[in-house]
Amino acid sequence: MEYNTSNETLQFPEYGRSVKLMIDYTLALQDPIDQEKSTNAIISVMGILNPQLRDNPDFRHILWDHLAIMSDYKLSKYSPFPPPVRENFHAKPEPVEFYFGDMKYPTYGRIIENLIEKAISIDDPERRDSLIKTITNHMKKTYLIWNKENVDDDVIFKNLEEISEGRLRVTDEGLKLINSADFMKASKYNRNNQNNQNNRNNRNNQNNRNNQKKFYRN
């Protein structure tokens, strides 16, 4: 019995080993017409196996780029698009800069600290207050997501003052932030929708794999 662990590593595992076998078969064809027909058939199969790519306007371009890479650029001559640059595919990404400074409230993240610094630099009181409202609402959302419990607006306002070292404070005494119960309800609804979508995608992928197996058996 042949195991996948004994085969070469797939560059794009989402297409499966069957697509790799189709590519190898196509590369072995001597007739250019047959090879082009087989190449277009591979693109069709790849599109079926990855329906989620159809939401991307460059759907077919992406498929042809993937095929070019998987065929070591030997089938890219049939592509209606320019092939990806080989050097870019193997290039190492730029190192990510890490910030090692301490955060008073890691729950809120670095983005909130950057927004607070931006708000501090604004001289126009109206613009600054508008940004403070946005910041505090985002702080409350983040707090609810991480802690899964209600929090008073006054706690968020106090955290804002502490993070800004007293340079920012809420001056609008009537400011009300997002409702905790409504936000948690909406978050749960969105999570359920995402889980349902993931389940549908998994079922579609399984059906595509089953159809592909039937295609080869026939």
Short mmCIF file of C-alpha atoms in Angstrom, two decimals:
data_model
loop_
_atom_site.label_atom_id
_atom_site.label_comp_id
_atom_site.label_asym_id
_atom_site.label_seq_id
_atom_site.Cartn_x
_atom_site.Cartn_y
_atom_site.Cartn_z
CA MET A 1 0.00 0.00 0.00
CA GLU A 2 1.24 3.48 -0.91
CA TYR A 3 1.09 6.17 1.77
CA ASN A 4 1.13 9.92 1.20
CA THR A 5 4.03 10.23 3.61
CA SER A 6 6.19 8.43 1.07
CA ASN A 7 5.22 10.86 -1.72
CA GLU A 8 6.62 14.31 -2.39
CA THR A 9 5.12 17.19 -0.44
CA LEU A 10 2.30 18.97 -2.22
CA GLN A 11 2.86 22.67 -2.84
CA PHE A 12 -0.89 23.34 -2.58
CA PRO A 13 -2.45 20.58 -0.44
CA GLU A 14 -5.94 22.04 -0.90
CA TYR A 15 -6.04 20.62 -4.44
CA GLY A 16 -5.15 17.11 -3.34
CA ARG A 17 -2.82 14.55 -4.85
CA SER A 18 -5.22 13.76 -7.69
CA VAL A 19 -4.56 17.16 -9.26
CA LYS A 20 -0.83 16.52 -8.97
CA LEU A 21 -1.31 13.23 -10.83
CA MET A 22 -3.31 15.02 -13.51
CA ILE A 23 -0.47 17.53 -13.92
CA ASP A 24 2.10 14.74 -14.24
CA TYR A 25 -0.10 13.04 -16.83
CA THR A 26 -0.48 16.27 -18.80
CA LEU A 27 3.25 16.97 -18.77
CA ALA A 28 3.85 13.53 -20.30
CA LEU A 29 1.57 14.23 -23.28
CA GLN A 30 3.45 14.75 -26.53
CA ASP A 31 0.67 16.36 -28.58
CA PRO A 32 0.46 20.13 -27.80
CA ILE A 33 -3.27 20.18 -28.57
CA ASP A 34 -3.99 17.33 -26.16
CA GLN A 35 -1.75 18.94 -23.57
CA GLU A 36 -3.59 22.26 -23.81
CA LYS A 37 -6.99 20.54 -23.52
CA SER A 38 -5.81 18.60 -20.50
CA THR A 39 -4.40 21.78 -18.93
CA ASN A 40 -7.75 23.57 -19.26
CA ALA A 41 -9.47 20.53 -17.74
CA ILE A 42 -7.13 20.73 -14.75
CA ILE A 43 -8.03 24.40 -14.25
CA SER A 44 -11.72 23.45 -14.22
CA VAL A 45 -11.13 20.76 -11.60
CA MET A 46 -9.07 23.14 -9.47
CA GLY A 47 -11.91 25.67 -9.56
CA ILE A 48 -14.39 23.02 -8.43
CA LEU A 49 -12.16 21.99 -5.54
CA ASN A 50 -11.80 25.58 -4.31
CA PRO A 51 -15.18 27.30 -4.79
CA GLN A 52 -14.34 29.86 -2.10
CA LEU A 53 -11.89 31.48 -4.51
CA ARG A 54 -14.77 32.51 -6.76
CA ASP A 55 -15.41 35.49 -4.47
CA ASN A 56 -12.07 36.89 -5.63
CA PRO A 57 -12.27 38.88 -8.89
CA ASP A 58 -8.88 37.38 -9.87
CA PHE A 59 -10.25 33.86 -9.40
CA ARG A 60 -8.98 32.39 -12.68
CA HIS A 61 -5.68 34.25 -12.49
CA ILE A 62 -5.04 32.69 -9.08
CA LEU A 63 -5.79 29.21 -10.44
CA TRP A 64 -3.39 29.65 -13.35
CA ASP A 65 -0.69 30.96 -11.00
CA HIS A 66 -1.10 27.91 -8.78
CA LEU A 67 -0.96 25.59 -11.79
CA ALA A 68 2.18 27.29 -13.06
CA ILE A 69 3.89 26.72 -9.73
CA MET A 70 2.72 23.11 -9.39
CA SER A 71 3.87 22.27 -12.93
CA ASP A 72 7.23 23.99 -12.42
CA TYR A 73 6.06 26.61 -14.95
CA LYS A 74 5.93 24.02 -17.77
CA LEU A 75 2.18 24.50 -18.31
CA SER A 76 2.17 28.28 -17.91
CA LYS A 77 2.50 28.67 -21.70
CA TYR A 78 -1.22 27.89 -21.98
CA SER A 79 -2.21 30.53 -19.45
CA PRO A 80 -4.03 33.68 -20.58
CA PHE A 81 -2.20 35.49 -17.78
CA PRO A 82 1.49 36.22 -17.24
CA PRO A 83 2.98 33.62 -14.88
CA PRO A 84 4.09 34.59 -11.37
CA VAL A 85 7.72 35.56 -10.93
CA ARG A 86 9.61 32.53 -9.72
CA GLU A 87 11.99 34.58 -7.60
CA ASN A 88 9.09 36.22 -5.75
CA PHE A 89 7.56 32.85 -4.90
CA HIS A 90 10.72 31.68 -3.17
CA ALA A 91 11.62 35.03 -1.61
CA LYS A 92 11.62 35.20 2.16
CA PRO A 93 9.18 37.68 3.72
CA GLU A 94 10.50 40.77 5.42
CA PRO A 95 11.00 40.26 9.17
CA VAL A 96 8.16 41.52 11.32
CA GLU A 97 9.10 44.24 13.73
CA PHE A 98 8.18 43.46 17.31
CA TYR A 99 7.44 46.04 19.94
CA PHE A 100 8.82 44.97 23.30
CA GLY A 101 7.50 47.87 25.36
CA ASP A 102 5.14 47.16 28.22
CA MET A 103 1.41 47.71 27.78
CA LYS A 104 -0.65 48.76 30.78
CA TYR A 105 -3.68 46.90 29.44
CA PRO A 106 -2.65 44.19 26.93
CA THR A 107 -6.33 43.31 26.47
CA TYR A 108 -6.86 46.46 24.40
CA GLY A 109 -3.86 45.86 22.18
CA ARG A 110 -1.27 48.08 20.55
CA ILE A 111 -3.74 49.66 18.10
CA ILE A 112 -5.66 51.31 20.93
CA GLU A 113 -2.45 52.76 22.34
CA ASN A 114 -1.59 54.18 18.92
CA LEU A 115 -5.06 55.69 18.58
CA ILE A 116 -4.75 57.25 22.02
CA GLU A 117 -1.42 58.82 21.04
CA LYS A 118 -3.07 60.16 17.91
CA ALA A 119 -5.96 61.64 19.92
CA ILE A 120 -3.52 63.33 22.28
CA SER A 121 -1.89 65.11 19.33
CA ILE A 122 -5.20 66.58 18.07
CA ASP A 123 -5.72 70.22 19.06
CA ASP A 124 -9.31 70.59 17.86
CA PRO A 125 -11.52 69.67 20.88
CA GLU A 126 -14.42 68.50 18.70
CA ARG A 127 -12.28 66.17 16.61
CA ARG A 128 -10.49 64.88 19.72
CA ASP A 129 -13.78 64.13 21.51
CA SER A 130 -15.09 62.33 18.43
CA LEU A 131 -11.99 60.13 18.33
CA ILE A 132 -12.23 59.50 22.10
CA LYS A 133 -15.78 58.23 21.60
CA THR A 134 -14.56 55.86 18.88
CA ILE A 135 -11.64 54.67 21.02
CA THR A 136 -13.70 54.02 24.14
CA ASN A 137 -16.36 52.11 22.19
CA HIS A 138 -13.66 49.94 20.64
CA MET A 139 -12.10 49.43 24.08
CA LYS A 140 -15.44 48.23 25.42
CA LYS A 141 -15.92 45.83 22.50
CA THR A 142 -12.46 44.39 23.05
CA TYR A 143 -13.06 44.06 26.79
CA LEU A 144 -16.34 42.18 26.20
CA ILE A 145 -14.77 39.84 23.66
CA TRP A 146 -11.89 38.88 25.91
CA ASN A 147 -13.61 38.83 29.29
CA LYS A 148 -17.10 37.58 28.29
CA GLU A 149 -18.67 39.74 31.00
CA ASN A 150 -20.34 43.11 31.33
CA VAL A 151 -18.32 46.21 32.15
CA ASP A 152 -19.42 49.68 33.25
CA ASP A 153 -18.60 52.59 30.98
CA ASP A 154 -16.85 54.31 33.91
CA VAL A 155 -14.30 51.48 34.00
CA ILE A 156 -13.48 52.05 30.32
CA PHE A 157 -13.19 55.81 30.87
CA LYS A 158 -10.83 55.22 33.79
CA ASN A 159 -8.69 52.84 31.71
CA LEU A 160 -8.47 55.53 29.01
CA GLU A 161 -7.12 58.03 31.50
CA GLU A 162 -4.59 55.55 32.88
CA ILE A 163 -3.31 54.49 29.45
CA SER A 164 -2.99 58.14 28.35
CA GLU A 165 -1.38 59.06 31.69
CA GLY A 166 -4.13 61.59 32.35
CA ARG A 167 -3.77 63.37 29.02
CA LEU A 168 -7.15 62.13 27.74
CA ARG A 169 -10.46 62.00 29.55
CA VAL A 170 -14.11 61.86 28.60
CA THR A 171 -15.56 65.36 28.92
CA ASP A 172 -19.06 64.45 27.71
CA GLU A 173 -20.86 63.51 30.93
CA GLY A 174 -23.75 62.03 28.94
CA LEU A 175 -21.59 59.76 26.78
CA LYS A 176 -23.01 56.25 26.58
CA LEU A 177 -20.99 53.47 25.01
CA ILE A 178 -22.35 50.45 23.16
CA ASN A 179 -24.83 48.28 25.03
CA SER A 180 -23.03 45.20 26.37
CA ALA A 181 -25.98 42.82 25.99
CA ASP A 182 -26.68 43.89 22.40
CA PHE A 183 -23.02 43.57 21.41
CA MET A 184 -22.63 40.10 22.94
CA LYS A 185 -25.85 38.97 21.25
CA ALA A 186 -24.64 40.25 17.88
CA SER A 187 -21.22 38.62 18.38
CA LYS A 188 -22.84 35.27 19.14
CA TYR A 189 -25.08 35.61 16.07
CA ASN A 190 -22.06 36.36 13.85
CA ARG A 191 -20.12 33.41 15.28
CA ASN A 192 -23.05 31.08 14.60
CA ASN A 193 -23.32 32.38 11.04
CA GLN A 194 -19.60 31.86 10.50
CA ASN A 195 -19.78 28.33 11.89
CA ASN A 196 -22.71 27.54 9.61
CA GLN A 197 -20.79 28.91 6.61
CA ASN A 198 -17.74 26.83 7.53
CA ASN A 199 -19.92 23.72 7.80
CA ARG A 200 -21.42 24.41 4.36
CA ASN A 201 -17.95 24.89 2.87
CA ASN A 202 -16.77 21.63 4.42
CA ARG A 203 -19.76 19.76 3.01
CA ASN A 204 -19.19 21.31 -0.43
CA ASN A 205 -15.52 20.35 -0.36
CA GLN A 206 -16.40 16.79 0.65
CA ASN A 207 -18.96 16.56 -2.17
CA ASN A 208 -16.36 17.86 -4.62
CA ARG A 209 -13.88 15.22 -3.49
CA ASN A 210 -16.51 12.50 -3.82
CA ASN A 211 -17.42 13.69 -7.32
CA GLN A 212 -13.76 13.71 -8.25
CA LYS A 213 -13.38 10.11 -7.09
CA LYS A 214 -16.40 9.09 -9.16
CA PHE A 215 -14.89 10.88 -12.17
CA TYR A 216 -11.69 8.84 -11.93
CA ARG A 217 -13.53 5.57 -11.36
CA ASN A 218 -15.53 6.16 -14.52
#
